[in-house]
Tab-separated table of N, CA and C in Angstrom:
chain	number	residue	atom	x	y	z
A	1317	MET	N	89.601	146.606	88.272
A	1317	MET	CA	88.998	146.893	89.566
A	1317	MET	C	90.028	146.614	90.670
A	1318	PRO	N	90.276	147.578	91.574
A	1318	PRO	CA	91.267	147.375	92.642
A	1318	PRO	C	90.806	146.311	93.634
A	1319	ASP	N	91.794	145.708	94.283
A	1319	ASP	CA	91.546	144.659	95.276
A	1319	ASP	C	90.801	145.270	96.462
A	1320	PRO	N	89.597	144.758	96.817
A	1320	PRO	CA	88.828	145.373	97.911
A	1320	PRO	C	89.471	145.221	99.286
A	1321	ASP	N	90.367	144.245	99.444
A	1321	ASP	CA	90.985	144.083	100.760
A	1321	ASP	C	92.382	144.687	100.834
A	1322	ASP	N	92.803	145.398	99.807
A	1322	ASP	CA	94.098	146.099	99.784
A	1322	ASP	C	95.272	145.185	100.106
A	1323	GLY	N	95.210	143.930	99.682
A	1323	GLY	CA	96.310	143.008	99.921
A	1323	GLY	C	96.306	142.394	101.305
A	1324	PHE	N	95.229	142.594	102.054
A	1324	PHE	CA	95.179	142.089	103.418
A	1324	PHE	C	95.177	140.566	103.458
A	1325	THR	N	94.495	139.942	102.503
A	1325	THR	CA	94.455	138.476	102.461
A	1325	THR	C	95.852	137.906	102.314
A	1326	GLU	N	96.653	138.517	101.471
A	1326	GLU	CA	98.038	138.067	101.285
A	1326	GLU	C	98.845	138.270	102.568
A	1327	LEU	N	98.634	139.413	103.228
A	1327	LEU	CA	99.314	139.678	104.501
A	1327	LEU	C	98.937	138.605	105.523
A	1328	TRP	N	97.667	138.288	105.611
A	1328	TRP	CA	97.184	137.251	106.531
A	1328	TRP	C	97.827	135.907	106.204
A	1329	ASP	N	97.733	135.502	104.947
A	1329	ASP	CA	98.266	134.203	104.529
A	1329	ASP	C	99.760	134.093	104.794
A	1330	ARG	N	100.459	135.160	104.590
A	1330	ARG	CA	101.919	135.135	104.707
A	1330	ARG	C	102.408	135.175	106.155
A	1331	HIS	N	101.693	135.896	107.031
A	1331	HIS	CA	102.239	136.159	108.362
A	1331	HIS	C	101.422	135.646	109.546
A	1332	TYR	N	100.215	135.134	109.328
A	1332	TYR	CA	99.398	134.716	110.458
A	1332	TYR	C	100.101	133.656	111.310
A	1333	ASP	N	100.630	132.620	110.693
A	1333	ASP	CA	101.274	131.544	111.456
A	1333	ASP	C	102.453	132.059	112.272
A	1334	ASP	N	103.222	132.995	111.712
A	1334	ASP	CA	104.366	133.548	112.438
A	1334	ASP	C	103.915	134.415	113.618
A	1335	VAL	N	102.868	135.191	113.419
A	1335	VAL	CA	102.330	136.012	114.509
A	1335	VAL	C	101.781	135.103	115.612
A	1336	LEU	N	101.067	134.051	115.215
A	1336	LEU	CA	100.540	133.094	116.186
A	1336	LEU	C	101.677	132.429	116.964
A	1337	SER	N	102.737	132.032	116.277
A	1337	SER	CA	103.888	131.401	116.943
A	1337	SER	C	104.543	132.364	117.928
A	1338	TYR	N	104.713	133.611	117.515
A	1338	TYR	CA	105.297	134.644	118.384
A	1338	TYR	C	104.485	134.742	119.679
A	1339	ALA	N	103.167	134.806	119.543
A	1339	ALA	CA	102.311	134.930	120.721
A	1339	ALA	C	102.317	133.640	121.544
A	1340	ALA	N	102.324	132.491	120.870
A	1340	ALA	CA	102.250	131.207	121.573
A	1340	ALA	C	103.495	130.934	122.403
A	1341	ARG	N	104.605	131.548	122.057
A	1341	ARG	CA	105.815	131.378	122.861
A	1341	ARG	C	105.776	132.226	124.126
A	1342	ARG	N	104.773	133.055	124.236
A	1342	ARG	CA	104.689	133.942	125.382
A	1342	ARG	C	103.469	133.670	126.267
A	1343	VAL	N	102.415	133.085	125.682
A	1343	VAL	CA	101.199	132.770	126.430
A	1343	VAL	C	100.681	131.411	125.972
A	1344	ASP	N	99.639	130.913	126.633
A	1344	ASP	CA	99.077	129.624	126.235
A	1344	ASP	C	98.470	129.728	124.830
A	1345	HIS	N	98.243	128.571	124.207
A	1345	HIS	CA	97.852	128.548	122.792
A	1345	HIS	C	96.500	129.220	122.543
A	1346	GLU	N	95.533	129.003	123.410
A	1346	GLU	CA	94.220	129.628	123.200
A	1346	GLU	C	94.317	131.152	123.285
A	1347	THR	N	95.059	131.631	124.254
A	1347	THR	CA	95.251	133.084	124.372
A	1347	THR	C	96.029	133.597	123.172
A	1348	ALA	N	97.009	132.827	122.710
A	1348	ALA	CA	97.799	133.231	121.539
A	1348	ALA	C	96.906	133.391	120.315
A	1349	ARG	N	95.926	132.514	120.162
A	1349	ARG	CA	95.000	132.641	119.027
A	1349	ARG	C	94.206	133.938	119.130
A	1350	ASP	N	93.788	134.286	120.339
A	1350	ASP	CA	93.075	135.550	120.540
A	1350	ASP	C	93.989	136.744	120.244
A	1351	ILE	N	95.237	136.641	120.672
A	1351	ILE	CA	96.208	137.717	120.443
A	1351	ILE	C	96.429	137.908	118.942
A	1352	ALA	N	96.599	136.797	118.222
A	1352	ALA	CA	96.806	136.877	116.772
A	1352	ALA	C	95.586	137.483	116.091
A	1353	ALA	N	94.399	137.080	116.511
A	1353	ALA	CA	93.177	137.627	115.922
A	1353	ALA	C	93.080	139.133	116.169
A	1354	GLU	N	93.379	139.549	117.397
A	1354	GLU	CA	93.351	140.973	117.731
A	1354	GLU	C	94.390	141.742	116.918
A	1355	THR	N	95.570	141.149	116.738
A	1355	THR	CA	96.624	141.791	115.945
A	1355	THR	C	96.150	142.044	114.522
A	1356	PHE	N	95.517	141.047	113.925
A	1356	PHE	CA	95.068	141.221	112.541
A	1356	PHE	C	93.835	142.105	112.438
A	1357	LEU	N	93.045	142.194	113.493
A	1357	LEU	CA	91.940	143.152	113.508
A	1357	LEU	C	92.506	144.575	113.467
A	1358	ILE	N	93.529	144.809	114.284
A	1358	ILE	CA	94.189	146.124	114.281
A	1358	ILE	C	94.836	146.378	112.928
A	1359	ALA	N	95.476	145.348	112.372
A	1359	ALA	CA	96.109	145.497	111.055
A	1359	ALA	C	95.058	145.834	109.991
A	1360	TRP	N	93.892	145.216	110.061
A	1360	TRP	CA	92.831	145.511	109.093
A	1360	TRP	C	92.408	146.978	109.206
A	1361	ARG	N	92.226	147.419	110.444
A	1361	ARG	CA	91.809	148.812	110.655
A	1361	ARG	C	92.868	149.812	110.203
A	1362	ARG	N	94.145	149.417	110.339
A	1362	ARG	CA	95.242	150.336	110.015
A	1362	ARG	C	95.998	149.908	108.759
A	1363	ARG	N	95.362	149.136	107.894
A	1363	ARG	CA	96.051	148.537	106.753
A	1363	ARG	C	96.715	149.549	105.834
A	1364	ARG	N	96.244	150.754	105.798
A	1364	ARG	CA	96.864	151.772	104.944
A	1364	ARG	C	98.151	152.324	105.580
A	1365	HIS	N	98.371	152.011	106.859
A	1365	HIS	CA	99.557	152.501	107.573
A	1365	HIS	C	100.644	151.440	107.730
A	1366	ILE	N	100.386	150.243	107.264
A	1366	ILE	CA	101.371	149.164	107.384
A	1366	ILE	C	102.479	149.424	106.373
A	1367	PRO	N	103.741	149.465	106.826
A	1367	PRO	CA	104.833	149.698	105.879
A	1367	PRO	C	104.914	148.549	104.865
A	1368	ALA	N	104.882	148.897	103.599
A	1368	ALA	CA	104.873	147.889	102.534
A	1368	ALA	C	106.181	147.101	102.475
A	1369	ASP	N	107.301	147.742	102.853
A	1369	ASP	CA	108.600	147.068	102.732
A	1369	ASP	C	108.889	146.133	103.906
A	1370	ARG	N	108.280	146.352	105.060
A	1370	ARG	CA	108.542	145.515	106.236
A	1370	ARG	C	107.266	145.334	107.071
A	1371	PRO	N	106.303	144.592	106.554
A	1371	PRO	CA	105.066	144.440	107.327
A	1371	PRO	C	105.217	143.523	108.537
A	1372	PHE	N	106.105	142.535	108.475
A	1372	PHE	CA	106.226	141.574	109.579
A	1372	PHE	C	106.684	142.227	110.879
A	1373	PRO	N	107.746	143.030	110.877
A	1373	PRO	CA	108.107	143.699	112.134
A	1373	PRO	C	106.983	144.596	112.665
A	1374	TRP	N	106.254	145.240	111.755
A	1374	TRP	CA	105.128	146.083	112.177
A	1374	TRP	C	104.083	145.218	112.875
A	1375	LEU	N	103.772	144.062	112.291
A	1375	LEU	CA	102.794	143.156	112.893
A	1375	LEU	C	103.264	142.676	114.268
A	1376	LEU	N	104.552	142.343	114.390
A	1376	LEU	CA	105.054	141.883	115.686
A	1376	LEU	C	105.028	143.003	116.721
A	1377	HIS	N	105.243	144.226	116.295
A	1377	HIS	CA	105.149	145.366	117.212
A	1377	HIS	C	103.712	145.484	117.741
A	1378	VAL	N	102.746	145.347	116.835
A	1378	VAL	CA	101.339	145.378	117.253
A	1378	VAL	C	101.054	144.210	118.194
A	1379	THR	N	101.565	143.022	117.844
A	1379	THR	CA	101.356	141.831	118.680
A	1379	THR	C	101.936	142.055	120.071
A	1380	ARG	N	103.104	142.643	120.120
A	1380	ARG	CA	103.751	142.938	121.411
A	1380	ARG	C	102.858	143.837	122.263
A	1381	ASN	N	102.264	144.848	121.639
A	1381	ASN	CA	101.376	145.752	122.375
A	1381	ASN	C	100.106	145.036	122.826
A	1382	VAL	N	99.560	144.182	121.968
A	1382	VAL	CA	98.362	143.423	122.349
A	1382	VAL	C	98.694	142.484	123.512
A	1383	LEU	N	99.865	141.849	123.456
A	1383	LEU	CA	100.300	140.989	124.559
A	1383	LEU	C	100.437	141.782	125.857
A	1384	ALA	N	101.002	142.977	125.761
A	1384	ALA	CA	101.157	143.814	126.957
A	1384	ALA	C	99.780	144.137	127.553
A	1385	ASN	N	98.821	144.441	126.700
A	1385	ASN	CA	97.463	144.705	127.190
A	1385	ASN	C	96.879	143.459	127.849
A	1386	GLU	N	97.113	142.299	127.240
A	1386	GLU	CA	96.625	141.040	127.811
A	1386	GLU	C	97.270	140.779	129.170
A	1387	MET	N	98.557	141.032	129.294
A	1387	MET	CA	99.257	140.804	130.567
A	1387	MET	C	98.722	141.734	131.652
A	1388	ARG	N	98.466	142.990	131.286
A	1388	ARG	CA	97.882	143.920	132.261
A	1388	ARG	C	96.516	143.411	132.723
A	1389	GLY	N	95.720	142.947	131.778
A	1389	GLY	CA	94.413	142.391	132.124
A	1389	GLY	C	94.544	141.159	133.005
A	1390	HIS	N	95.528	140.324	132.688
A	1390	HIS	CA	95.776	139.114	133.482
A	1390	HIS	C	96.137	139.482	134.925
A	1391	ARG	N	97.001	140.490	135.079
A	1391	ARG	CA	97.372	140.925	136.435
A	1391	ARG	C	96.163	141.488	137.182
A	1392	ARG	N	95.342	142.268	136.471
A	1392	ARG	CA	94.137	142.811	137.120
A	1392	ARG	C	93.200	141.687	137.546
A	1393	ARG	N	93.028	140.704	136.652
A	1393	ARG	CA	92.165	139.572	137.008
A	1393	ARG	C	92.750	138.787	138.180
A	1394	GLY	N	94.077	138.666	138.218
A	1394	GLY	CA	94.730	137.979	139.334
A	1394	GLY	C	94.492	138.689	140.654
A	1395	ARG	N	94.605	140.004	140.628
A	1395	ARG	CA	94.338	140.773	141.855
A	1395	ARG	C	92.884	140.629	142.267
A	1396	LEU	N	91.982	140.661	141.297
A	1396	LEU	CA	90.565	140.487	141.591
A	1396	LEU	C	90.319	139.097	142.161
A	1397	TRP	N	90.947	138.075	141.562
A	1397	TRP	CA	90.803	136.711	142.075
A	1397	TRP	C	91.293	136.639	143.521
A	1398	GLY	N	92.399	137.308	143.808
A	1398	GLY	CA	92.928	137.323	145.172
A	1398	GLY	C	91.938	137.935	146.155
A	1399	ARG	N	91.306	139.019	145.752
A	1399	ARG	CA	90.309	139.651	146.635
A	1399	ARG	C	89.098	138.744	146.830
A	1400	ILE	N	88.661	138.111	145.735
A	1400	ILE	CA	87.510	137.201	145.846
A	1400	ILE	C	87.866	136.018	146.726
A	1401	LYS	N	89.071	135.478	146.542
A	1401	LYS	CA	89.518	134.330	147.336
A	1401	LYS	C	89.557	134.694	148.817
A	1402	ASP	N	90.099	135.867	149.111
A	1402	ASP	CA	90.156	136.308	150.508
A	1402	ASP	C	88.759	136.435	151.100
A	1403	GLN	N	87.809	136.890	150.309
A	1403	GLN	CA	86.458	137.084	150.800
A	1403	GLN	C	85.699	135.768	150.938
A	1404	ARG	N	85.961	134.823	150.008
A	1404	ARG	CA	85.182	133.586	149.999
A	1404	ARG	C	85.940	132.412	150.603
A	1405	GLY	N	87.266	132.504	150.718
A	1405	GLY	CA	88.046	131.420	151.286
A	1405	GLY	C	88.154	130.208	150.378
A	1406	THR	N	88.000	130.390	149.069
A	1406	THR	CA	88.088	129.256	148.149
A	1406	THR	C	89.524	129.043	147.714
A	1407	ASN	N	89.789	127.880	147.174
A	1407	ASN	CA	91.133	127.554	146.689
A	1407	ASN	C	91.349	128.104	145.295
A	1408	GLN	N	92.598	128.444	145.010
A	1408	GLN	CA	92.982	128.924	143.684
A	1408	GLN	C	93.086	127.735	142.733
A	1409	PRO	N	92.765	127.913	141.441
A	1409	PRO	CA	92.854	126.798	140.500
A	1409	PRO	C	94.278	126.238	140.433
A	1410	VAL	N	94.373	124.963	140.146
A	1410	VAL	CA	95.657	124.291	140.037
A	1410	VAL	C	96.355	124.745	138.757
A	1411	ALA	N	97.673	124.959	138.825
A	1411	ALA	CA	98.436	125.387	137.663
A	1411	ALA	C	98.460	124.295	136.603
A	1412	ASP	N	98.527	124.700	135.357
A	1412	ASP	CA	98.570	123.771	134.229
A	1412	ASP	C	99.928	123.073	134.198
A	1413	VAL	N	99.940	121.748	134.271
A	1413	VAL	CA	101.176	120.973	134.291
A	1413	VAL	C	101.932	121.122	132.965
A	1414	ALA	N	101.208	121.158	131.854
A	1414	ALA	CA	101.858	121.271	130.547
A	1414	ALA	C	102.645	122.568	130.435
A	1415	HIS	N	102.127	123.619	131.036
A	1415	HIS	CA	102.850	124.895	130.998
A	1415	HIS	C	104.202	124.768	131.695
A	1416	GLY	N	104.223	124.074	132.831
A	1416	GLY	CA	105.481	123.871	133.543
A	1416	GLY	C	106.467	123.068	132.739
A	1417	LEU	N	105.979	122.051	132.032
A	1417	LEU	CA	106.871	121.246	131.188
A	1417	LEU	C	107.437	122.071	130.040
A	1418	ALA	N	106.597	122.898	129.436
A	1418	ALA	CA	107.059	123.713	128.313
A	1418	ALA	C	108.090	124.740	128.769
A	1419	GLU	N	107.956	125.211	129.990
A	1419	GLU	CA	108.876	126.227	130.493
A	1419	GLU	C	110.141	125.616	131.093
A	1420	GLY	N	110.175	124.290	131.214
A	1420	GLY	CA	111.297	123.620	131.868
A	1420	GLY	C	112.561	123.655	131.048
A	1421	GLY	N	113.590	123.104	131.649
A	1421	GLY	CA	114.860	123.009	130.954
A	1421	GLY	C	115.841	124.078	131.362
A	1422	ARG	N	117.080	123.789	131.044
A	1422	ARG	CA	118.189	124.661	131.419
A	1422	ARG	C	118.082	126.033	130.750
A	1423	LEU	N	117.819	126.057	129.455
A	1423	LEU	CA	117.739	127.331	128.747
A	1423	LEU	C	116.545	128.148	129.224
A	1424	GLY	N	115.426	127.478	129.407
A	1424	GLY	CA	114.249	128.184	129.909
A	1424	GLY	C	114.494	128.792	131.274
A	1425	ALA	N	115.172	128.037	132.136
A	1425	ALA	CA	115.479	128.558	133.472
A	1425	ALA	C	116.425	129.746	133.392
A	1426	ALA	N	117.407	129.657	132.495
A	1426	ALA	CA	118.347	130.772	132.337
A	1426	ALA	C	117.631	131.997	131.768
A	1427	LEU	N	116.751	131.778	130.810
A	1427	LEU	CA	116.005	132.903	130.235
A	1427	LEU	C	115.120	133.575	131.285
A	1428	ARG	N	114.523	132.773	132.170
A	1428	ARG	CA	113.658	133.352	133.206
A	1428	ARG	C	114.442	134.218	134.182
A	1429	ARG	N	115.735	134.007	134.283
A	1429	ARG	CA	116.559	134.848	135.168
A	1429	ARG	C	116.813	136.231	134.568
A	1430	LEU	N	116.614	136.361	133.268
A	1430	LEU	CA	116.892	137.626	132.587
A	1430	LEU	C	115.712	138.582	132.721
A	1431	SER	N	115.992	139.850	132.483
A	1431	SER	CA	114.924	140.849	132.500
A	1431	SER	C	114.031	140.654	131.274
A	1432	PRO	N	112.813	141.166	131.320
A	1432	PRO	CA	111.932	141.045	130.155
A	1432	PRO	C	112.545	141.644	128.878
A	1433	HIS	N	113.271	142.761	129.003
A	1433	HIS	CA	113.910	143.361	127.820
A	1433	HIS	C	114.969	142.438	127.241
A	1434	ASP	N	115.773	141.806	128.105
A	1434	ASP	CA	116.804	140.877	127.627
A	1434	ASP	C	116.161	139.671	126.946
A	1435	ARG	N	115.124	139.113	127.571
A	1435	ARG	CA	114.441	137.950	126.983
A	1435	ARG	C	113.860	138.309	125.625
A	1436	GLU	N	113.221	139.469	125.560
A	1436	GLU	CA	112.595	139.880	124.306
A	1436	GLU	C	113.632	140.029	123.202
A	1437	ALA	N	114.756	140.651	123.497
A	1437	ALA	CA	115.800	140.833	122.480
A	1437	ALA	C	116.274	139.490	121.951
A	1438	LEU	N	116.543	138.556	122.844
A	1438	LEU	CA	117.011	137.230	122.430
A	1438	LEU	C	115.940	136.472	121.651
A	1439	GLN	N	114.701	136.579	122.064
A	1439	GLN	CA	113.623	135.866	121.392
A	1439	GLN	C	113.337	136.440	120.011
A	1440	LEU	N	113.402	137.744	119.871
A	1440	LEU	CA	113.144	138.338	118.558
A	1440	LEU	C	114.171	137.885	117.526
A	1441	VAL	N	115.424	137.801	117.947
A	1441	VAL	CA	116.485	137.401	117.014
A	1441	VAL	C	116.562	135.878	116.901
A	1442	GLY	N	116.462	135.183	118.028
A	1442	GLY	CA	116.633	133.737	118.021
A	1442	GLY	C	115.407	132.971	117.573
A	1443	TRP	N	114.238	133.323	118.084
A	1443	TRP	CA	113.029	132.569	117.781
A	1443	TRP	C	112.298	133.113	116.568
A	1444	GLU	N	112.199	134.435	116.491
A	1444	GLU	CA	111.464	135.038	115.380
A	1444	GLU	C	112.343	135.220	114.144
A	1445	GLU	N	113.656	135.043	114.324
A	1445	GLU	CA	114.640	135.139	113.239
A	1445	GLU	C	114.587	136.495	112.534
A	1446	LEU	N	114.449	137.549	113.333
A	1446	LEU	CA	114.460	138.902	112.784
A	1446	LEU	C	115.878	139.436	112.770
A	1447	SER	N	116.131	140.325	111.840
A	1447	SER	CA	117.416	141.019	111.840
A	1447	SER	C	117.368	142.060	112.961
A	1448	PRO	N	118.534	142.560	113.405
A	1448	PRO	CA	118.497	143.609	114.435
A	1448	PRO	C	117.674	144.823	114.001
A	1449	LYS	N	117.702	145.143	112.725
A	1449	LYS	CA	116.933	146.289	112.237
A	1449	LYS	C	115.430	146.026	112.387
A	1450	GLU	N	114.997	144.827	112.009
A	1450	GLU	CA	113.583	144.475	112.139
A	1450	GLU	C	113.184	144.354	113.607
A	1451	ALA	N	114.041	143.749	114.412
A	1451	ALA	CA	113.753	143.586	115.832
A	1451	ALA	C	113.658	144.945	116.530
A	1452	ALA	N	114.458	145.903	116.085
A	1452	ALA	CA	114.409	147.246	116.663
A	1452	ALA	C	113.042	147.885	116.433
A	1453	ILE	N	112.446	147.619	115.280
A	1453	ILE	CA	111.101	148.146	114.996
A	1453	ILE	C	110.102	147.554	115.986
A	1454	VAL	N	110.205	146.237	116.208
A	1454	VAL	CA	109.290	145.565	117.144
A	1454	VAL	C	109.477	146.104	118.554
A	1455	ALA	N	110.738	146.279	118.955
A	1455	ALA	CA	111.045	146.739	120.311
A	1455	ALA	C	110.803	148.230	120.495
A	1456	GLY	N	110.640	148.948	119.397
A	1456	GLY	CA	110.367	150.376	119.493
A	1456	GLY	C	111.587	151.207	119.846
A	1457	CYS	N	112.755	150.825	119.307
A	1457	CYS	CA	113.980	151.580	119.567
A	1457	CYS	C	114.810	151.627	118.292
A	1458	SER	N	115.938	152.329	118.342
A	1458	SER	CA	116.806	152.413	117.173
A	1458	SER	C	117.550	151.099	116.984
A	1459	GLU	N	118.059	150.881	115.774
A	1459	GLU	CA	118.807	149.660	115.489
A	1459	GLU	C	120.051	149.584	116.367
A	1460	LYS	N	120.720	150.704	116.562
A	1460	LYS	CA	121.927	150.724	117.385
A	1460	LYS	C	121.600	150.383	118.843
A	1461	ALA	N	120.542	150.978	119.372
A	1461	ALA	CA	120.144	150.689	120.758
A	1461	ALA	C	119.771	149.216	120.901
A	1462	PHE	N	119.073	148.676	119.898
A	1462	PHE	CA	118.704	147.263	119.972
A	1462	PHE	C	119.933	146.373	119.918
A	1463	SER	N	120.901	146.716	119.075
A	1463	SER	CA	122.119	145.911	118.972
A	1463	SER	C	122.871	145.872	120.299
A	1464	VAL	N	122.919	146.998	120.995
A	1464	VAL	CA	123.555	147.044	122.314
A	1464	VAL	C	122.762	146.185	123.294
A	1465	ARG	N	121.427	146.312	123.261
A	1465	ARG	CA	120.568	145.517	124.145
A	1465	ARG	C	120.778	144.024	123.883
A	1466	LEU	N	120.863	143.647	122.611
A	1466	LEU	CA	121.058	142.239	122.249
A	1466	LEU	C	122.414	141.724	122.730
A	1467	HIS	N	123.454	142.530	122.546
A	1467	HIS	CA	124.796	142.130	122.995
A	1467	HIS	C	124.808	141.891	124.506
A	1468	ARG	N	124.219	142.809	125.241
A	1468	ARG	CA	124.188	142.677	126.707
A	1468	ARG	C	123.328	141.486	127.132
A	1469	ALA	N	122.232	141.268	126.427
A	1469	ALA	CA	121.364	140.128	126.757
A	1469	ALA	C	122.099	138.813	126.523
A	1470	ARG	N	122.867	138.735	125.452
A	1470	ARG	CA	123.633	137.514	125.181
A	1470	ARG	C	124.670	137.271	126.275
A	1471	ARG	N	125.328	138.326	126.716
A	1471	ARG	CA	126.304	138.178	127.810
A	1471	ARG	C	125.631	137.699	129.088
A	1472	ARG	N	124.487	138.273	129.406
A	1472	ARG	CA	123.781	137.885	130.630
A	1472	ARG	C	123.262	136.449	130.534
A	1473	LEU	N	122.802	136.049	129.362
A	1473	LEU	CA	122.349	134.670	129.185
A	1473	LEU	C	123.514	133.708	129.343
A	1474	SER	N	124.632	134.047	128.762
A	1474	SER	CA	125.822	133.203	128.882
A	1474	SER	C	126.235	133.068	130.348
A	1475	ALA	N	126.204	134.163	131.083
A	1475	ALA	CA	126.564	134.120	132.504
A	1475	ALA	C	125.576	133.257	133.293
A	1476	ALA	N	124.286	133.366	132.973
A	1476	ALA	CA	123.279	132.555	133.673
A	1476	ALA	C	123.482	131.073	133.367
A	1477	LEU	N	123.789	130.745	132.123
A	1477	LEU	CA	124.042	129.350	131.764
A	1477	LEU	C	125.303	128.834	132.452
A	1478	ASP	N	126.328	129.677	132.548
A	1478	ASP	CA	127.547	129.287	133.260
A	1478	ASP	C	127.261	128.993	134.731
A	1479	GLU	N	126.377	129.780	135.344
A	1479	GLU	CA	125.999	129.534	136.744
A	1479	GLU	C	125.321	128.174	136.896
A	1480	PHE	N	124.428	127.840	135.950
A	1480	PHE	CA	123.776	126.533	135.992
A	1480	PHE	C	124.796	125.413	135.834
A	1481	ASP	N	125.737	125.600	134.913
A	1481	ASP	CA	126.757	124.574	134.691
A	1481	ASP	C	127.611	124.383	135.940
A	1482	ALA	N	127.978	125.487	136.579
A	1482	ALA	CA	128.803	125.406	137.786
A	1482	ALA	C	128.045	124.710	138.914
A	1483	ALA	N	126.753	124.967	138.991
A	1483	ALA	CA	125.952	124.346	140.047
A	1483	ALA	C	125.752	122.852	139.799
A	1484	ASP	N	125.815	122.423	138.539
A	1484	ASP	CA	125.603	121.010	138.203
A	1484	ASP	C	126.856	120.154	138.353
A	1485	LYS	N	128.019	120.779	138.424
A	1485	LYS	CA	129.259	119.999	138.530
A	1485	LYS	C	129.379	119.419	139.928
A	1486	PRO	N	129.645	118.125	140.029
A	1486	PRO	CA	129.792	117.530	141.363
A	1486	PRO	C	131.092	117.994	142.010
A	1487	VAL	N	131.023	118.151	143.294
A	1487	VAL	CA	132.223	118.525	144.043
A	1487	VAL	C	132.966	117.236	144.371
A	1488	LEU	N	134.184	117.130	143.923
A	1488	LEU	CA	134.983	115.923	144.156
A	1488	LEU	C	135.710	116.042	145.484
A	1489	ALA	N	135.744	114.928	146.204
A	1489	ALA	CA	136.473	114.905	147.467
A	1489	ALA	C	137.959	114.926	147.160
A	1490	PRO	N	138.738	115.612	147.973
A	1490	PRO	CA	140.180	115.647	147.715
A	1490	PRO	C	140.752	114.230	147.815
A	1491	THR	N	141.625	113.938	146.891
A	1491	THR	CA	142.246	112.607	146.892
A	1491	THR	C	143.638	112.696	147.478
A	1492	THR	N	144.034	111.608	148.067
A	1492	THR	CA	145.372	111.535	148.670
A	1492	THR	C	146.282	110.797	147.687
A	1493	PRO	N	147.459	111.338	147.390
A	1493	PRO	CA	148.369	110.655	146.472
A	1493	PRO	C	148.725	109.274	147.020
A	1494	ARG	N	148.975	108.331	146.115
A	1494	ARG	CA	149.310	106.947	146.520
A	1494	ARG	C	150.557	106.894	147.405
A	1495	SER	N	151.508	107.745	147.142
A	1495	SER	CA	152.740	107.710	147.936
A	1495	SER	C	152.460	108.057	149.396
A	1496	ALA	N	151.442	108.890	149.642
A	1496	ALA	CA	151.110	109.262	151.015
A	1496	ALA	C	150.326	108.154	151.700
A	1497	GLN	N	149.641	107.289	150.907
A	1497	GLN	CA	148.850	106.229	151.502
A	1497	GLN	C	149.705	105.104	152.037
A	1498	ALA	N	150.866	104.896	151.493
A	1498	ALA	CA	151.707	103.751	151.882
A	1498	ALA	C	152.468	103.965	153.132
């Protein structure tokens, strides 16, 4: 008798934590859980279309699209909140302190200076540990185009980190040689 879930349980067991981690690095943990659930709902509906040789990049591509939908919804809700606030004169909720701590640090600040495409390229290879070929599937481009994007993103990140380093170096006052002091 064939497996009634077509191997979906194995797909879930093998990749759920990685999909959740991918989402959690981009949104808060509760939203990430919703994103992961939505990703696997889509995977269940499209399970016959999941490439058998590389299901993880396919799942991350779906997750990326679900995240994009969530971000659009978040922006719409933000605009709606702004209109309601203007009409009612109420205060906006206080930002989550933990989110600021998680986003802190030199690398986080440098990454925030990059474009979303640059950040995504670096995160897919660095955090998700995908090969350029797999990351290209997630990003929806060719492997060659992704490799160029990754190279440029690395250069821009390096330049941003160099700017932070230069800004952190103290400026030393000019010193007078001892022979001139006497």
